[in-house]
PDB file of C-alpha atoms and ligand atoms in Angstrom:
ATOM      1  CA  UNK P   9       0.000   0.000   0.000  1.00  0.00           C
ATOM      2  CA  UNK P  10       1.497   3.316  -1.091  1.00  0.00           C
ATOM      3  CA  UNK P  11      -0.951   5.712   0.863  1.00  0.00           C
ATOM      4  CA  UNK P  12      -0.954   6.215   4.623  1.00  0.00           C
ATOM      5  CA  UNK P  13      -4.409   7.378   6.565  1.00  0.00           C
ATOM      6  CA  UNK P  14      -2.965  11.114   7.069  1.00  0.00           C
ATOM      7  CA  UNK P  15      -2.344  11.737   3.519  1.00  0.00           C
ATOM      8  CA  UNK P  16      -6.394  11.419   3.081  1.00  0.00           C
ATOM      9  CA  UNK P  17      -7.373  13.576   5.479  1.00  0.00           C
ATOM     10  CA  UNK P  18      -4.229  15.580   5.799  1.00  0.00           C
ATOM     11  CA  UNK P  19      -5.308  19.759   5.095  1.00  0.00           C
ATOM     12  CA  UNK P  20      -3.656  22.822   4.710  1.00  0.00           C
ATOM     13  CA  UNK P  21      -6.131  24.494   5.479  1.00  0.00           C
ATOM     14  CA  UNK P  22      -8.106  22.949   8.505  1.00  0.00           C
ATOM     15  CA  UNK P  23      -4.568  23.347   9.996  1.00  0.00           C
ATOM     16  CA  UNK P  24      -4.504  27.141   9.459  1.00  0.00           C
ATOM     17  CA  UNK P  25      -7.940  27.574  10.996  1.00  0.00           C
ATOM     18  CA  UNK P  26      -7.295  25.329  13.709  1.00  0.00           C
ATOM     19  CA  UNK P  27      -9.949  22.565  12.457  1.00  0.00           C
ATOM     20  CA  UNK P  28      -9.802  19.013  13.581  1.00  0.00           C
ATOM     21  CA  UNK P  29     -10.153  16.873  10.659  1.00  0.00           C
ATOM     22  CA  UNK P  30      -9.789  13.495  12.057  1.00  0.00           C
ATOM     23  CA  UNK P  31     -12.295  11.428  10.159  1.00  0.00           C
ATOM     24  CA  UNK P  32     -14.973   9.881  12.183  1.00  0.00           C
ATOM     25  CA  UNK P  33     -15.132   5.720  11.902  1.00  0.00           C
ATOM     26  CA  UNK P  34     -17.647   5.456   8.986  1.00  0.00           C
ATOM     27  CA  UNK P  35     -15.578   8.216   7.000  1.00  0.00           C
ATOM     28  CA  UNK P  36     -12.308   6.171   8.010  1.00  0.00           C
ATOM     29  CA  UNK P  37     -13.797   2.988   6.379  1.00  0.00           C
ATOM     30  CA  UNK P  38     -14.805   4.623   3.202  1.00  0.00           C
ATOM     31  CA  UNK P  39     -11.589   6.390   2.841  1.00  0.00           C
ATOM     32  CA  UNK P  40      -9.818   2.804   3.291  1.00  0.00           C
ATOM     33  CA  UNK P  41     -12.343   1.608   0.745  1.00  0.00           C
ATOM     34  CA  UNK P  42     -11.525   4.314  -1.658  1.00  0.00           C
ATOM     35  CA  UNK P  43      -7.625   3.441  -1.280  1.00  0.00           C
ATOM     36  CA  UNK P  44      -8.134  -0.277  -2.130  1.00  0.00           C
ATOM     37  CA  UNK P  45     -10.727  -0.029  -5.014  1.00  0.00           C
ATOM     38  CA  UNK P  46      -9.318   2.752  -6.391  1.00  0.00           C
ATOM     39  CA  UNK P  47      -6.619   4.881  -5.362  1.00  0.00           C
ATOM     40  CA  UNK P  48      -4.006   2.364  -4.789  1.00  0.00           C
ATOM     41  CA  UNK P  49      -4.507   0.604  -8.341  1.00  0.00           C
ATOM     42  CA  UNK P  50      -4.186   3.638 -10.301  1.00  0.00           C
ATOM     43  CA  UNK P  51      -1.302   4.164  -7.906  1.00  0.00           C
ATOM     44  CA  UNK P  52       0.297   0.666  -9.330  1.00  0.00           C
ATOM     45  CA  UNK P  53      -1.217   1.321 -12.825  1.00  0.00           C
ATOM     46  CA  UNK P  54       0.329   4.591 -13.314  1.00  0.00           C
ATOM     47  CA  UNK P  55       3.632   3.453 -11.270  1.00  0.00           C
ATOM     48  CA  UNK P  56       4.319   6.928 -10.387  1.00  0.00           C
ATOM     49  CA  UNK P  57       3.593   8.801  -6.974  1.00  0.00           C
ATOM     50  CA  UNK P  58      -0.337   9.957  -6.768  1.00  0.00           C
ATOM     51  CA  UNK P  59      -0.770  13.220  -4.312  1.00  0.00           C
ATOM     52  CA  UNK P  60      -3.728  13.612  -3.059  1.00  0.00           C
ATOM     53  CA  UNK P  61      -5.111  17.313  -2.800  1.00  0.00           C
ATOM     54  CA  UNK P  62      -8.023  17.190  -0.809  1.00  0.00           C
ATOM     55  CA  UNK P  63      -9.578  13.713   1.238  1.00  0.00           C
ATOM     56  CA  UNK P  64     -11.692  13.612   4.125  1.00  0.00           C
ATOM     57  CA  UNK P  65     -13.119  16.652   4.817  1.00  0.00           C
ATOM     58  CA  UNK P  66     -15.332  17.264   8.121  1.00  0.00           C
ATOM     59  CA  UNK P  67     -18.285  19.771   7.519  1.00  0.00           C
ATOM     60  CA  UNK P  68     -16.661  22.748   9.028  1.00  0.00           C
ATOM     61  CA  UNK P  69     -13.460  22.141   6.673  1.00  0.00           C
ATOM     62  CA  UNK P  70     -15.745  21.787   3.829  1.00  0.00           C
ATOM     63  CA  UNK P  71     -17.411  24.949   4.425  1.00  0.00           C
ATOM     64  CA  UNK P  72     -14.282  26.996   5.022  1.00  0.00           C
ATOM     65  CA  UNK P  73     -13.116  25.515   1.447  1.00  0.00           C
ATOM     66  CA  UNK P  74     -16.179  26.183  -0.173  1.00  0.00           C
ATOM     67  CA  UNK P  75     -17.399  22.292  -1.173  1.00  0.00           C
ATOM     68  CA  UNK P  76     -21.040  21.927  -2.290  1.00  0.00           C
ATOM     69  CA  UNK P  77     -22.876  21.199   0.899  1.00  0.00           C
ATOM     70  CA  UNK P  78     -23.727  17.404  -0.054  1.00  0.00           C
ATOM     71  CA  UNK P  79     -19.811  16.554  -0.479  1.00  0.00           C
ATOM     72  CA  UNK P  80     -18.891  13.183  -0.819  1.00  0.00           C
ATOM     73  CA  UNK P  81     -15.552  14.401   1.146  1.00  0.00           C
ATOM     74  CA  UNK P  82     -17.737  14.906   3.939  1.00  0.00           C
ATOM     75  CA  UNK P  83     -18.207  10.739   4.191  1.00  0.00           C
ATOM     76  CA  UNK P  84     -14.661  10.357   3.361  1.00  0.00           C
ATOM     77  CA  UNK P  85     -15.921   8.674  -0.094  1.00  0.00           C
ATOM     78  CA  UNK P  86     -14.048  11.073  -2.526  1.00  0.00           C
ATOM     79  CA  UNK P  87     -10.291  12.331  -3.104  1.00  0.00           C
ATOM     80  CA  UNK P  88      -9.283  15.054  -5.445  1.00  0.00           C
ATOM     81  CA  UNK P  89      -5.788  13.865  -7.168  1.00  0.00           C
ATOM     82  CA  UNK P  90      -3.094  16.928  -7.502  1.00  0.00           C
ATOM     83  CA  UNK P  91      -1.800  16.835 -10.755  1.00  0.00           C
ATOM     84  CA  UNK P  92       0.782  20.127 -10.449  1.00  0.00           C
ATOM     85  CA  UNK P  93      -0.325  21.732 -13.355  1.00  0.00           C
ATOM     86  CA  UNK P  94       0.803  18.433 -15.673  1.00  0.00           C
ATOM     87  CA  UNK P  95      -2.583  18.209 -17.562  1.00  0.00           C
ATOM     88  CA  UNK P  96      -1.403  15.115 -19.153  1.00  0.00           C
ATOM     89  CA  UNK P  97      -0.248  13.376 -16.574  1.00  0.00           C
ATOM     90  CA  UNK P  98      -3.809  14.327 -15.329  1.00  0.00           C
ATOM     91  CA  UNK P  99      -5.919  13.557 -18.274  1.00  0.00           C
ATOM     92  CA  UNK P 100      -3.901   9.874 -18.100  1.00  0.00           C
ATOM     93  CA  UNK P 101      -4.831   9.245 -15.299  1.00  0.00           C
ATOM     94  CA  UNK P 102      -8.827  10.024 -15.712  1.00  0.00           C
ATOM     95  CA  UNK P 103      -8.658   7.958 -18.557  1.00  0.00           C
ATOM     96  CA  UNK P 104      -7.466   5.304 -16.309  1.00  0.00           C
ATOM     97  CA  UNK P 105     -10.094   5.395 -13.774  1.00  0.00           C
ATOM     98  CA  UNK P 106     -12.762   5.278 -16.288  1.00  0.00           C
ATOM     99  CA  UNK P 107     -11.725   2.994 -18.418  1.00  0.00           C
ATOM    100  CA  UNK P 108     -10.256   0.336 -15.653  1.00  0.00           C
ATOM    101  CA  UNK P 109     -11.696   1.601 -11.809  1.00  0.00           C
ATOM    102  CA  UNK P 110     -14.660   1.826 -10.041  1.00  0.00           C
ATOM    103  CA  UNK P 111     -16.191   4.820  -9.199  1.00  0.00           C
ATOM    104  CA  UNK P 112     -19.285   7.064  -8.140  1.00  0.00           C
ATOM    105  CA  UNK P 113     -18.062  10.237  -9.733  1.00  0.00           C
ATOM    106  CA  UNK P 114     -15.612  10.694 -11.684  1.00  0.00           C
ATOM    107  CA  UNK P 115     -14.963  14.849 -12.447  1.00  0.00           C
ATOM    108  CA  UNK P 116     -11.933  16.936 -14.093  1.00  0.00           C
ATOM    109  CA  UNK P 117     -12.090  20.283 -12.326  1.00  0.00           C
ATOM    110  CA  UNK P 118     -10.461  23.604 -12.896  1.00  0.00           C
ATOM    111  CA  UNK P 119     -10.522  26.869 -11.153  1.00  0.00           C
ATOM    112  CA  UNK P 120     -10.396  29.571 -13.285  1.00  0.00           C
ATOM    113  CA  UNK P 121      -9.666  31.901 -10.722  1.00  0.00           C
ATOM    114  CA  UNK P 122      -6.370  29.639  -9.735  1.00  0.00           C
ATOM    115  CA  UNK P 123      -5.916  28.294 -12.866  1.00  0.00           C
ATOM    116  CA  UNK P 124      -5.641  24.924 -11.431  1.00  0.00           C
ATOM    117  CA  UNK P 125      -6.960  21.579 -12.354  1.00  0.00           C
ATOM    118  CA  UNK P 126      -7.361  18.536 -10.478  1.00  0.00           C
ATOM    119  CA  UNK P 127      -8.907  15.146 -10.647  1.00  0.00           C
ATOM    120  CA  UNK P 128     -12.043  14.420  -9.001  1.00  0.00           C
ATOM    121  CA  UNK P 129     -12.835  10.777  -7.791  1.00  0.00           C
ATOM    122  CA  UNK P 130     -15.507   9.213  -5.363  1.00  0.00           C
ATOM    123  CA  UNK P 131     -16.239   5.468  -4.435  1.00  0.00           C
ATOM    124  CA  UNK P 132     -18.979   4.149  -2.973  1.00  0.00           C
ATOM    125  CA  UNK P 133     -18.525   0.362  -1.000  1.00  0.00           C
ATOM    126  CA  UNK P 134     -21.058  -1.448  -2.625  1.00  0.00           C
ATOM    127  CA  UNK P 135     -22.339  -3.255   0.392  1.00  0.00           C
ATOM    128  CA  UNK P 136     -23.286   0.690   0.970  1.00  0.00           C
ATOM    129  CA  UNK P 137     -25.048   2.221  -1.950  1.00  0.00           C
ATOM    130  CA  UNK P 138     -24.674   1.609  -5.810  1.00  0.00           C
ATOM    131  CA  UNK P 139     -22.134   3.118  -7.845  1.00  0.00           C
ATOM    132  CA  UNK P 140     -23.069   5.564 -10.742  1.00  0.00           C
ATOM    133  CA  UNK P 141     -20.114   5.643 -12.882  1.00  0.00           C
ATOM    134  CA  UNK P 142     -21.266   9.859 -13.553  1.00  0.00           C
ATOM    135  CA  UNK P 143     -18.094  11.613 -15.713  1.00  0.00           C
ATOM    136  CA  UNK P 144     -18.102  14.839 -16.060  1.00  0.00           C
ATOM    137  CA  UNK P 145     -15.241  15.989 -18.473  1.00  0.00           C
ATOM    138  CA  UNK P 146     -14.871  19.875 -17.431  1.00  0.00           C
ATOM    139  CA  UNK P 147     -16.518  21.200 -14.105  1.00  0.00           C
ATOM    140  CA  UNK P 148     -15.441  25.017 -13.603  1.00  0.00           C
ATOM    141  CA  UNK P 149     -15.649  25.410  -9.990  1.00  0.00           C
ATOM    142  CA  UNK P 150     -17.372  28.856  -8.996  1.00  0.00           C
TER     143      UNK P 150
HETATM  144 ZN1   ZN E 204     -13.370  16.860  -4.803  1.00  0.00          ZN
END
């Protein structure tokens, strides 16, 4: 296993604000889900370090970082993958998880006021709910 449980709940900026983001148990199990099903076979597919941007997020965290109030972060069901401005490397690795993964959601996002894109990615266990296999190729966050 190439991920550790900090690096998917790890945050910038919940440590600036002073915001504990441990995960609570049923958030830890999803986020050990979404490392098994998905993130750590794109991590052996793609044989090349995967960061992760943003994991777990508690709902105070997701507020202060302005996620859509329904967030699949918020269950610790969805990752966004930091792709450091290397759109193909990015784009590769999309490809990847729709063509070979599992997944709820699958999104390529961009911030037009950053200029930044990132890869989008949530898993649902299937024992827990059904998995919709949604892509969305461009999502401009507001
Ligand atoms: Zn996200």
């Amino acid at each position: 296993m190439h991920f550790s449980i900090e690096e998917l709940y790890a945050s910038q900026t919940a440590k600036a604000k002073g915001i504990d983001n441990k995960p609570d148990f049923p958030s830890l199990i999803n986020l050990v889900y979404l490392c098994a099903y998905v993130l750590e076979p794109l991590r052996v597919a793609m044989n090349e370090p995967i960061k992760i941007g943003s994991g777990y997020r508690c709902p105070k965290l997701n507020a202060a970082v302005g996620g859509v109030s329904n967030s699949q972060h918020m269950k610790g069901q969805a990752v966004d993958l930091c792709i450091d401005g290397d759109l193909k490397k990015g784009k590769k690795w999309f490809a990847y998880i729709r063509d070979h993964l599992p997944f709820d959601q699958l999104i390529w996002e961009h911030n037009p006021k950053t200029g930044s894109y990132w890869v989008h990615v949530s898993f649902v266990y299937p024992d827990f709910g059904k998995n919709r296999r949604n892509v969305i190729d461009l999502l401009e966050k507001k």
